[in-house]
Tab-separated table of C-alpha atoms and ligand atoms in Angstrom:
chain	number	residue	atom	x	y	z
A	425	MET	CA	37.231	-60.684	-47.093
A	426	LYS	CA	33.811	-57.537	-46.088
A	427	ASN	CA	31.683	-55.749	-48.393
A	428	ILE	CA	31.179	-52.147	-46.739
A	429	LEU	CA	28.910	-49.938	-48.951
A	430	VAL	CA	29.785	-46.516	-48.316
A	431	THR	CA	27.956	-44.056	-49.283
A	432	GLY	CA	28.762	-40.431	-50.028
A	433	GLY	CA	31.943	-41.898	-50.798
A	434	ALA	CA	33.139	-39.204	-53.875
A	435	GLY	CA	33.365	-36.266	-50.669
A	436	TYR	CA	36.280	-35.522	-49.383
A	437	ILE	CA	35.915	-37.985	-46.549
A	438	GLY	CA	34.362	-40.398	-48.248
A	439	SER	CA	37.323	-40.838	-50.741
A	440	HIS	CA	40.173	-40.587	-48.183
A	441	ALA	CA	38.254	-43.283	-46.059
A	442	ILE	CA	37.484	-45.743	-48.984
A	443	LEU	CA	41.955	-45.726	-50.034
A	444	ASP	CA	42.391	-46.226	-46.343
A	445	LEU	CA	39.512	-48.885	-46.485
A	446	ILE	CA	40.355	-50.790	-49.145
A	447	ALA	CA	44.457	-51.075	-47.817
A	448	ASN	CA	43.249	-52.358	-45.064
A	449	ASN	CA	41.255	-55.102	-48.156
A	450	TYR	CA	38.639	-54.296	-47.430
A	451	ASN	CA	36.395	-54.762	-50.432
A	452	VAL	CA	34.181	-51.316	-50.916
A	453	VAL	CA	30.914	-50.588	-52.689
A	454	ILE	CA	30.747	-46.985	-54.059
A	455	ALA	CA	26.713	-44.596	-53.998
A	456	ASP	CA	26.661	-41.110	-54.170
A	457	ASN	CA	24.373	-38.199	-55.899
A	458	PHE	CA	27.240	-36.078	-57.288
A	459	SER	CA	24.900	-33.330	-55.456
A	460	ASN	CA	28.713	-31.944	-53.607
A	461	SER	CA	31.409	-34.177	-55.645
A	462	SER	CA	32.329	-34.833	-58.997
A	463	PRO	CA	32.529	-38.499	-61.467
A	464	LEU	CA	36.426	-37.626	-61.858
A	465	VAL	CA	36.633	-38.237	-58.432
A	466	ILE	CA	35.896	-42.539	-58.581
A	467	LYS	CA	38.002	-42.742	-61.259
A	468	LYS	CA	40.814	-41.330	-59.134
A	469	LEU	CA	40.055	-43.845	-56.833
A	470	GLU	CA	40.769	-46.626	-59.279
A	471	GLU	CA	44.152	-44.685	-60.389
A	472	LEU	CA	45.082	-44.994	-56.363
A	473	SER	CA	43.783	-48.203	-55.936
A	474	GLY	CA	44.202	-49.748	-58.604
A	475	LYS	CA	40.945	-51.841	-58.221
A	476	THR	CA	37.449	-51.369	-60.537
A	477	LEU	CA	35.335	-50.244	-57.815
A	478	PRO	CA	32.166	-50.546	-58.168
A	479	PHE	CA	30.330	-47.345	-57.998
A	480	PHE	CA	26.344	-46.322	-58.129
A	481	ASP	CA	25.023	-42.167	-58.258
A	482	VAL	CA	21.920	-43.174	-56.214
A	483	ASP	CA	20.474	-40.354	-53.764
A	484	ILE	CA	20.445	-41.927	-50.737
A	485	ARG	CA	16.457	-41.486	-50.133
A	486	ASP	CA	15.806	-42.676	-53.353
A	487	LYS	CA	14.614	-46.569	-51.671
A	488	ASN	CA	13.854	-48.173	-55.081
A	489	LYS	CA	18.112	-47.619	-55.457
A	490	LEU	CA	19.317	-48.953	-52.360
A	491	THR	CA	17.444	-52.134	-52.818
A	492	ASN	CA	18.532	-52.690	-55.797
A	493	ILE	CA	22.585	-52.588	-54.442
A	494	PHE	CA	21.269	-54.550	-51.736
A	495	SER	CA	20.060	-56.946	-53.731
A	496	THR	CA	22.503	-56.708	-55.954
A	497	PHE	CA	25.932	-57.167	-52.707
A	498	ASN	CA	26.228	-58.553	-49.072
A	499	PHE	CA	27.568	-55.857	-47.136
A	500	ASP	CA	28.860	-56.867	-43.824
A	501	GLY	CA	28.212	-52.903	-42.772
A	502	VAL	CA	27.623	-49.672	-44.299
A	503	ILE	CA	29.627	-45.784	-43.389
A	504	ASN	CA	27.129	-42.921	-44.334
A	505	PHE	CA	28.799	-39.374	-45.171
A	506	ALA	CA	26.428	-38.962	-47.544
A	507	GLY	CA	25.086	-35.628	-45.897
A	508	LEU	CA	24.969	-31.571	-46.418
A	509	LYS	CA	27.473	-29.924	-44.464
A	510	ALA	CA	26.797	-26.163	-45.000
A	511	VAL	CA	25.985	-24.455	-42.084
A	512	GLY	CA	24.983	-20.753	-43.638
A	513	GLU	CA	22.941	-22.268	-46.358
A	514	SER	CA	21.949	-24.422	-43.638
A	515	VAL	CA	20.208	-21.887	-41.962
A	516	GLU	CA	19.033	-20.123	-45.245
A	517	GLU	CA	17.112	-24.000	-46.020
A	518	PRO	CA	16.765	-25.622	-43.253
A	519	LEU	CA	13.708	-28.133	-45.026
A	520	SER	CA	16.371	-29.617	-47.883
A	521	TYR	CA	19.289	-30.634	-44.617
A	522	TYR	CA	16.833	-32.253	-42.618
A	523	ASN	CA	15.519	-33.679	-46.225
A	524	ASN	CA	18.356	-34.775	-47.398
A	525	ASN	CA	20.560	-35.693	-44.059
A	526	VAL	CA	18.229	-36.841	-41.880
A	527	CYS	CA	15.499	-38.284	-43.537
A	528	GLY	CA	19.040	-39.176	-45.951
A	529	MET	CA	19.553	-41.342	-43.037
A	530	ILE	CA	16.643	-43.148	-42.280
A	531	ASN	CA	15.661	-44.635	-45.621
A	532	LEU	CA	19.051	-46.646	-45.521
A	533	LEU	CA	18.688	-47.821	-42.023
A	534	GLU	CA	15.335	-48.810	-43.328
A	535	VAL	CA	16.929	-50.553	-46.393
A	536	MET	CA	20.102	-51.866	-43.848
A	537	ALA	CA	17.311	-54.037	-41.435
A	538	GLU	CA	15.314	-55.274	-44.253
A	539	TYR	CA	19.048	-56.739	-46.118
A	540	LYS	CA	20.091	-56.742	-42.537
A	541	VAL	CA	22.841	-55.205	-41.998
A	542	PHE	CA	23.744	-54.106	-38.985
A	543	ASN	CA	26.562	-52.249	-38.933
A	544	LEU	CA	26.697	-49.128	-39.340
A	545	VAL	CA	29.712	-46.070	-39.343
A	546	PHE	CA	27.815	-43.059	-39.422
A	547	SER	CA	30.038	-39.251	-40.362
A	548	SER	CA	28.870	-36.687	-36.881
A	549	SER	CA	30.642	-34.246	-36.055
A	550	ALA	CA	32.025	-32.152	-33.371
A	551	THR	CA	29.209	-29.168	-33.473
A	552	VAL	CA	27.019	-32.234	-32.010
A	553	TYR	CA	27.868	-30.464	-28.859
A	554	GLY	CA	26.521	-26.352	-29.814
A	555	ILE	CA	28.042	-24.191	-26.585
A	556	PRO	CA	30.419	-26.270	-24.060
A	557	ASP	CA	31.352	-25.251	-21.039
A	558	THR	CA	34.554	-27.205	-20.244
A	559	MET	CA	37.512	-27.852	-22.898
A	560	PRO	CA	38.495	-30.883	-24.019
A	561	LEU	CA	35.258	-31.929	-25.577
A	562	LEU	CA	34.968	-35.274	-24.011
A	563	GLU	CA	31.893	-37.627	-25.046
A	564	THR	CA	29.708	-37.258	-22.458
A	565	ASN	CA	29.186	-33.470	-22.377
A	566	SER	CA	26.085	-32.956	-23.483
A	567	MET	CA	24.555	-32.202	-26.940
A	568	GLY	CA	23.417	-28.390	-27.861
A	569	ALA	CA	23.711	-27.862	-31.213
A	570	ILE	CA	23.228	-24.662	-32.415
A	571	ASN	CA	22.023	-24.921	-35.964
A	572	PRO	CA	19.395	-26.068	-38.169
A	573	TYR	CA	23.358	-28.519	-40.384
A	574	ALA	CA	24.156	-29.243	-35.907
A	575	ARG	CA	20.933	-30.222	-35.116
A	576	THR	CA	20.971	-32.464	-38.114
A	577	LYS	CA	23.913	-34.477	-36.641
A	578	LYS	CA	22.310	-34.665	-32.941
A	579	ILE	CA	19.064	-35.981	-34.488
A	580	ILE	CA	20.243	-38.347	-35.898
A	581	GLU	CA	22.452	-39.189	-33.333
A	582	GLU	CA	19.123	-38.970	-31.339
A	583	ILE	CA	17.968	-41.616	-33.702
A	584	LEU	CA	20.827	-44.324	-34.201
A	585	ARG	CA	21.259	-44.547	-30.203
A	586	ASP	CA	17.417	-45.375	-30.250
A	587	LEU	CA	18.244	-47.935	-33.087
A	588	ALA	CA	20.570	-49.706	-30.434
A	589	GLN	CA	18.552	-49.922	-28.003
A	590	SER	CA	15.485	-51.541	-29.584
A	591	SER	CA	18.368	-54.914	-30.689
A	592	ASP	CA	21.043	-56.241	-29.818
A	593	GLU	CA	21.745	-56.639	-33.946
A	594	TRP	CA	22.392	-53.312	-34.580
A	595	LYS	CA	26.763	-51.778	-33.816
A	596	ILE	CA	26.643	-48.395	-34.108
A	597	ILE	CA	29.269	-45.833	-34.202
A	598	ALA	CA	28.903	-42.162	-34.897
A	599	LEU	CA	32.408	-40.442	-35.312
A	600	ARG	CA	32.682	-36.672	-33.419
A	601	TYR	CA	34.826	-35.164	-36.037
A	602	PHE	CA	36.872	-31.982	-35.234
A	603	ASN	CA	38.391	-30.299	-38.263
A	604	PRO	CA	39.770	-32.427	-40.832
A	605	LEU	CA	42.591	-30.513	-43.036
A	606	GLY	CA	44.719	-31.840	-45.141
A	607	ALA	CA	44.526	-34.416	-48.408
A	608	HIS	CA	45.961	-37.648	-49.885
A	609	LYS	CA	49.637	-37.681	-49.871
A	610	SER	CA	49.859	-38.578	-54.189
A	611	GLY	CA	47.565	-34.689	-54.446
A	612	GLU	CA	45.309	-36.658	-56.803
A	613	ILE	CA	42.379	-36.391	-53.883
A	614	GLY	CA	41.292	-33.707	-52.009
A	615	GLU	CA	38.775	-31.162	-50.291
A	616	ASN	CA	37.189	-29.644	-53.713
A	617	PRO	CA	34.639	-26.872	-52.689
A	618	ASN	CA	31.863	-25.805	-55.006
A	619	GLY	CA	32.615	-21.290	-55.308
A	620	ILE	CA	34.325	-19.276	-52.590
A	621	PRO	CA	34.966	-21.449	-49.606
A	622	ASN	CA	33.086	-21.664	-46.528
A	623	ASN	CA	36.636	-23.253	-44.886
A	624	LEU	CA	39.254	-21.899	-42.846
A	625	ALA	CA	42.761	-23.719	-45.280
A	626	PRO	CA	40.602	-23.430	-48.794
A	627	TYR	CA	40.207	-19.851	-48.469
A	628	ILE	CA	44.070	-19.793	-47.658
A	629	THR	CA	44.846	-21.420	-50.452
A	630	GLN	CA	42.809	-19.924	-53.206
A	631	VAL	CA	44.119	-16.980	-51.723
A	632	ALA	CA	48.283	-18.435	-51.648
A	633	ALA	CA	47.350	-19.704	-55.280
A	634	GLY	CA	45.640	-16.195	-56.509
A	635	LYS	CA	41.883	-17.327	-57.185
A	636	LEU	CA	41.209	-14.693	-53.866
A	637	ASP	CA	42.142	-11.214	-52.869
A	638	LYS	CA	43.403	-11.949	-49.790
A	639	LEU	CA	42.100	-13.481	-46.302
A	640	TYR	CA	39.781	-12.053	-44.091
A	641	VAL	CA	40.142	-12.995	-39.992
A	642	PHE	CA	36.628	-12.855	-38.484
A	643	GLY	CA	37.583	-11.829	-35.604
A	644	ASN	CA	40.877	-11.181	-33.142
A	645	ASP	CA	39.266	-10.722	-29.568
A	646	TYR	CA	38.502	-13.895	-28.542
A	647	ASP	CA	39.489	-15.541	-25.418
A	648	THR	CA	42.448	-17.309	-26.514
A	649	PRO	CA	46.105	-16.850	-26.570
A	650	ASP	CA	46.597	-14.548	-29.817
A	651	GLY	CA	42.890	-13.355	-29.715
A	652	THR	CA	42.110	-15.748	-33.153
A	653	CYS	CA	40.113	-19.509	-32.440
A	654	ILE	CA	40.903	-22.094	-31.799
A	655	ARG	CA	40.576	-25.607	-33.796
A	656	ASP	CA	41.433	-28.915	-33.618
A	657	TYR	CA	42.682	-30.003	-36.933
A	658	VAL	CA	43.302	-33.185	-37.777
A	659	HIS	CA	44.156	-34.911	-40.748
A	660	ILE	CA	42.211	-36.219	-43.037
A	661	ASN	CA	44.185	-39.577	-43.695
A	662	ASP	CA	43.951	-39.654	-39.928
A	663	LEU	CA	40.687	-39.209	-40.850
A	664	ALA	CA	40.614	-42.312	-42.843
A	665	SER	CA	42.096	-44.870	-40.704
A	666	GLY	CA	39.724	-43.653	-37.928
A	667	HIS	CA	37.318	-44.795	-39.712
A	668	THR	CA	39.311	-48.383	-41.069
A	669	ALA	CA	39.209	-48.795	-36.647
A	670	ALA	CA	36.275	-48.614	-36.466
A	671	LEU	CA	35.096	-50.654	-38.676
A	672	ASN	CA	36.970	-53.814	-37.482
A	673	THR	CA	35.948	-52.457	-34.191
A	674	LEU	CA	32.287	-54.126	-34.917
A	675	LEU	CA	33.045	-55.999	-37.898
A	676	LYS	CA	36.309	-58.802	-36.018
A	677	ASN	CA	37.173	-58.144	-32.474
A	678	TYR	CA	33.478	-56.212	-31.505
A	679	ASN	CA	34.777	-54.736	-27.275
A	680	LEU	CA	31.524	-51.709	-26.764
A	681	LYS	CA	30.192	-51.783	-23.785
A	682	ASN	CA	26.727	-50.180	-25.876
A	683	ASN	CA	25.547	-50.965	-29.588
A	684	PHE	CA	25.929	-47.370	-29.457
A	685	GLU	CA	29.087	-45.386	-28.997
A	686	ALA	CA	29.686	-41.509	-30.395
A	687	ILE	CA	33.676	-41.536	-30.721
A	688	ASN	CA	35.458	-38.048	-31.288
A	689	LEU	CA	37.867	-37.623	-33.784
A	690	GLY	CA	40.670	-34.493	-33.245
A	691	SER	CA	43.913	-34.330	-33.181
A	692	GLY	CA	43.732	-33.551	-29.288
A	693	LYS	CA	45.695	-30.488	-30.547
A	694	GLY	CA	44.567	-26.676	-30.804
A	695	TYR	CA	45.779	-23.990	-33.722
A	696	SER	CA	44.534	-20.184	-34.128
A	697	VAL	CA	44.295	-18.678	-37.152
A	698	PHE	CA	46.955	-17.362	-36.829
A	699	GLU	CA	49.181	-20.028	-36.238
A	700	ILE	CA	47.775	-21.733	-39.551
A	701	ILE	CA	48.225	-18.924	-41.349
A	702	LYS	CA	51.911	-18.819	-40.466
A	703	ASN	CA	52.310	-22.027	-41.141
A	704	PHE	CA	50.977	-22.570	-45.018
A	705	GLU	CA	53.011	-19.311	-45.536
A	706	ALA	CA	56.428	-21.299	-43.650
A	707	VAL	CA	55.103	-23.958	-46.143
A	708	ILE	CA	53.732	-22.066	-50.038
A	709	GLY	CA	57.092	-19.846	-49.029
A	710	ARG	CA	55.068	-16.205	-49.182
A	711	THR	CA	52.765	-14.468	-47.362
A	712	ILE	CA	49.579	-14.954	-47.023
A	713	PRO	CA	47.893	-11.306	-46.940
A	714	TYR	CA	44.645	-11.101	-44.612
A	715	GLU	CA	42.098	-8.770	-43.068
A	716	ILE	CA	40.506	-8.533	-39.705
A	717	ILE	CA	37.141	-8.144	-39.959
A	718	SER	CA	34.235	-8.715	-37.338
A	719	ARG	CA	33.163	-12.407	-35.718
A	720	ARG	CA	31.437	-14.665	-38.400
A	721	ALA	CA	28.179	-15.679	-35.898
A	722	GLY	CA	28.388	-18.948	-34.724
A	723	ASP	CA	32.029	-19.844	-34.258
A	724	LEU	CA	32.950	-20.922	-30.666
A	725	ASP	CA	36.878	-18.947	-29.349
A	726	VAL	CA	37.674	-22.780	-28.783
A	727	SER	CA	36.930	-26.364	-29.826
A	728	LEU	CA	39.723	-28.853	-28.847
A	729	ALA	CA	38.738	-32.713	-28.825
A	730	ASP	CA	39.614	-35.102	-25.809
A	731	VAL	CA	40.528	-38.573	-28.378
A	732	SER	CA	40.807	-40.586	-24.874
A	733	LYS	CA	38.190	-42.570	-26.016
A	734	ALA	CA	39.245	-42.692	-29.554
A	735	LYS	CA	42.130	-44.488	-28.653
A	736	ARG	CA	40.965	-46.949	-25.921
A	737	LEU	CA	37.581	-48.501	-28.180
A	738	LEU	CA	39.154	-47.768	-31.917
A	739	GLY	CA	43.403	-48.511	-30.858
A	740	TRP	CA	42.987	-45.687	-32.692
A	741	GLU	CA	45.822	-42.794	-32.492
A	742	PRO	CA	46.220	-39.170	-34.679
A	743	THR	CA	49.984	-39.275	-36.189
A	744	TYR	CA	50.318	-36.376	-38.866
A	745	SER	CA	51.006	-33.043	-37.096
A	746	ILE	CA	49.811	-29.685	-38.485
A	747	LYS	CA	53.622	-28.567	-40.682
A	748	GLU	CA	52.398	-31.852	-43.050
A	749	MET	CA	47.828	-31.223	-43.258
A	750	CYS	CA	49.324	-27.609	-44.493
A	751	ALA	CA	52.358	-29.340	-47.220
A	752	ASP	CA	49.576	-31.703	-48.303
A	753	VAL	CA	46.693	-29.754	-48.619
A	754	TRP	CA	49.125	-27.152	-50.509
A	755	ARG	CA	50.289	-29.835	-53.439
A	756	TRP	CA	46.757	-31.215	-53.820
A	757	GLN	CA	45.696	-27.201	-54.279
A	758	GLU	CA	49.221	-26.318	-56.513
A	759	LYS	CA	48.757	-30.573	-58.963
A	760	ASN	CA	44.705	-29.216	-59.426
A	761	PRO	CA	44.380	-25.152	-59.308
A	762	ASN	CA	40.668	-26.031	-60.628
A	763	GLY	CA	39.916	-28.756	-58.681
A	764	TYR	CA	38.905	-31.906	-60.281
A	765	VAL	CA	38.808	-30.401	-63.327
B	769	NAD	P1	31.205	-33.820	-49.217
B	769	NAD	O1	30.456	-32.762	-49.158
B	769	NAD	O2	32.621	-33.602	-49.704
B	769	NAD	O3	31.097	-35.324	-49.236
B	769	NAD	C1	29.484	-35.585	-49.161
B	769	NAD	C2	29.454	-37.150	-50.509
B	769	NAD	O4	27.616	-36.750	-50.477
B	769	NAD	C3	29.420	-35.651	-51.280
B	769	NAD	O5	30.712	-36.686	-52.251
B	769	NAD	C4	27.720	-35.818	-52.146
B	769	NAD	O6	27.751	-35.765	-53.386
B	769	NAD	C5	26.901	-36.824	-51.184
B	769	NAD	N1	25.768	-36.777	-51.119
B	769	NAD	C6	25.159	-35.293	-49.966
B	769	NAD	N2	24.021	-35.694	-50.506
B	769	NAD	C7	23.614	-36.754	-50.854
B	769	NAD	C8	22.589	-37.572	-50.361
B	769	NAD	N3	21.133	-37.600	-50.733
B	769	NAD	N4	22.794	-39.226	-51.115
B	769	NAD	C9	23.471	-39.184	-51.614
B	769	NAD	N5	24.647	-39.102	-51.560
B	769	NAD	C10	25.262	-37.815	-51.274
B	769	NAD	O7	31.581	-33.596	-47.509
B	769	NAD	P2	33.449	-34.227	-46.921
B	769	NAD	O8	33.598	-33.211	-46.206
B	769	NAD	O9	33.604	-35.442	-47.109
B	769	NAD	O10	31.708	-34.327	-45.288
B	769	NAD	C11	31.246	-36.421	-45.321
B	769	NAD	C12	30.411	-35.863	-44.436
B	769	NAD	O11	31.491	-35.799	-43.067
B	769	NAD	C13	29.014	-34.979	-44.208
B	769	NAD	O12	28.163	-35.922	-43.722
B	769	NAD	C14	29.772	-33.608	-42.988
B	769	NAD	O13	28.219	-33.584	-43.008
B	769	NAD	C15	30.051	-34.440	-42.478
B	769	NAD	N6	31.660	-33.486	-40.932
B	769	NAD	C16	31.646	-33.240	-41.678
B	769	NAD	C17	33.249	-32.136	-41.976
B	769	NAD	C18	34.050	-31.139	-42.304
B	769	NAD	O14	34.727	-30.312	-41.578
B	769	NAD	N7	35.041	-32.012	-44.225
B	769	NAD	C19	33.246	-32.429	-40.143
B	769	NAD	C20	32.432	-32.645	-39.398
B	769	NAD	C21	31.450	-33.906	-39.951
B	770	UFG	N1	38.410	-18.584	-40.266
B	770	UFG	C1	38.177	-17.054	-40.830
B	770	UFG	N2	38.398	-16.681	-41.777
B	770	UFG	C2	37.540	-17.435	-42.952
B	770	UFG	C3	37.136	-18.749	-42.479
B	770	UFG	C4	37.814	-19.155	-41.787
B	770	UFG	O1	39.191	-16.023	-40.684
B	770	UFG	O2	37.699	-17.646	-43.974
B	770	UFG	C5	38.148	-19.055	-38.434
B	770	UFG	C6	36.685	-19.853	-38.552
B	770	UFG	O3	36.190	-18.465	-37.769
B	770	UFG	C7	37.149	-20.033	-37.584
B	770	UFG	C8	38.368	-20.512	-37.837
B	770	UFG	O4	38.744	-20.430	-39.358
B	770	UFG	O5	37.349	-19.556	-35.754
B	770	UFG	C9	38.087	-22.026	-39.063
B	770	UFG	O6	36.708	-22.149	-39.466
B	770	UFG	P1	36.326	-23.133	-40.552
B	770	UFG	O7	35.142	-21.991	-41.324
B	770	UFG	O8	37.580	-23.587	-41.058
B	770	UFG	O9	35.392	-24.234	-39.436
B	770	UFG	P2	34.619	-24.001	-38.274
B	770	UFG	O10	35.796	-24.594	-37.151
B	770	UFG	O11	34.083	-23.226	-38.006
B	770	UFG	O12	33.359	-26.043	-38.602
B	770	UFG	C10	33.922	-26.933	-38.987
B	770	UFG	C11	33.307	-27.483	-39.804
B	770	UFG	C12	31.914	-28.073	-39.942
B	770	UFG	C13	30.976	-28.195	-37.811
B	770	UFG	C14	32.428	-27.102	-37.150
B	770	UFG	C15	32.043	-28.271	-36.198
B	770	UFG	O13	33.481	-26.830	-41.309
B	770	UFG	O14	30.853	-28.822	-41.190
B	770	UFG	O15	34.234	-27.630	-38.003
B	770	UFG	O16	32.775	-29.519	-36.149
B	770	UFG	F1	29.903	-28.315	-38.152
């Protein structure tokens, strides 16, 4: 069995990916500093997987602690989910985003090189495309990040590309996620935002649960059929299996032309804000109160993935419907009204 270090593994996407990795016979070691997650996630993952999971409370910028982990286990690969991800916060605190995301990644790469662990899957984002002129988005579209968070992802991708060109030992895949939605079918793990959510789905479920009064829809004057923004929502379990597929590709049947590949993970289907509200209303069985307010700065009218590269290189395909995504989020919200407490 292959040993995989999962940094940022206690977070929303990492926790779901870990369950998929374990189901596919990978041994997982978790490192997280809990800056945006709870230690209770580890307990839930152990219950759901029936395994004891080696876990380290570590900041990826701490080289000594990372070195201790790498000297204890023989890793075949690393998945790095560890990063700060709030766009608005990144505008207010750019240095903490560059420090955490970029310096953390460099630090981790240096320790990986020291221990000759050259297989990496990195959490990138559709946000690296900036303001695109064609849709759906292909990996060949130019990058054009428009805020500090997005620039951390773009800079890291550029670092990874340079590294992969410097030596044939490195094998790296950057997965560009579109909009993750959903929760594990058990309803035991899910997205657990701190404070008032920035993102659409957790905001809607908190309105439905009576924790927030109403949803504020950021603009209905976009160039879309109903005037609200269209996004490509992808089920968190599909996203999770994309990481297993990426690791399989790196470790087992390496068929990448280059040592670095950036690959979109989305559903390839777009839904407007109003369509998402309607899907949640159908699942929950009541209306979601909302008010239309002005546009949020930086929002694109449409963001949609072309996922043919993921199909071609990873053998991966999205499988869940938007209805299932909303139903799974709602199950998690109902079972855990206050998140991980
Ligand atoms: P998350 O905040 O739930 O998970 C990130 C995890 O990393 C958290 O558990 C946090 O405590 C940990 N962490 C952060 N900085 C760390 C550090 N320096 N050392 C150790 N641990 C650290 O976020 P998520 O939604 O699971 O996202 C995972 C990754 O995917 C992030 O890099 C994010 O930028 C990227 N991403 C997320 C989305 C999204 O919509 N959720 C979209 C595109 C890309
Ligand atoms: N929206 C609202 N009201 C809200 C929240 C969101 O109307 O309270 C709208 C937004 O305007 C947007 C859509 O719902 O049109 C989706 O917004 P999200 O914040 O859920 O998602 P984004 O597409 O803005 O952002 C996501 C990730 C980012 C990532 C970006 C691009 O959260 O991390 O996709 O990949 F950078």
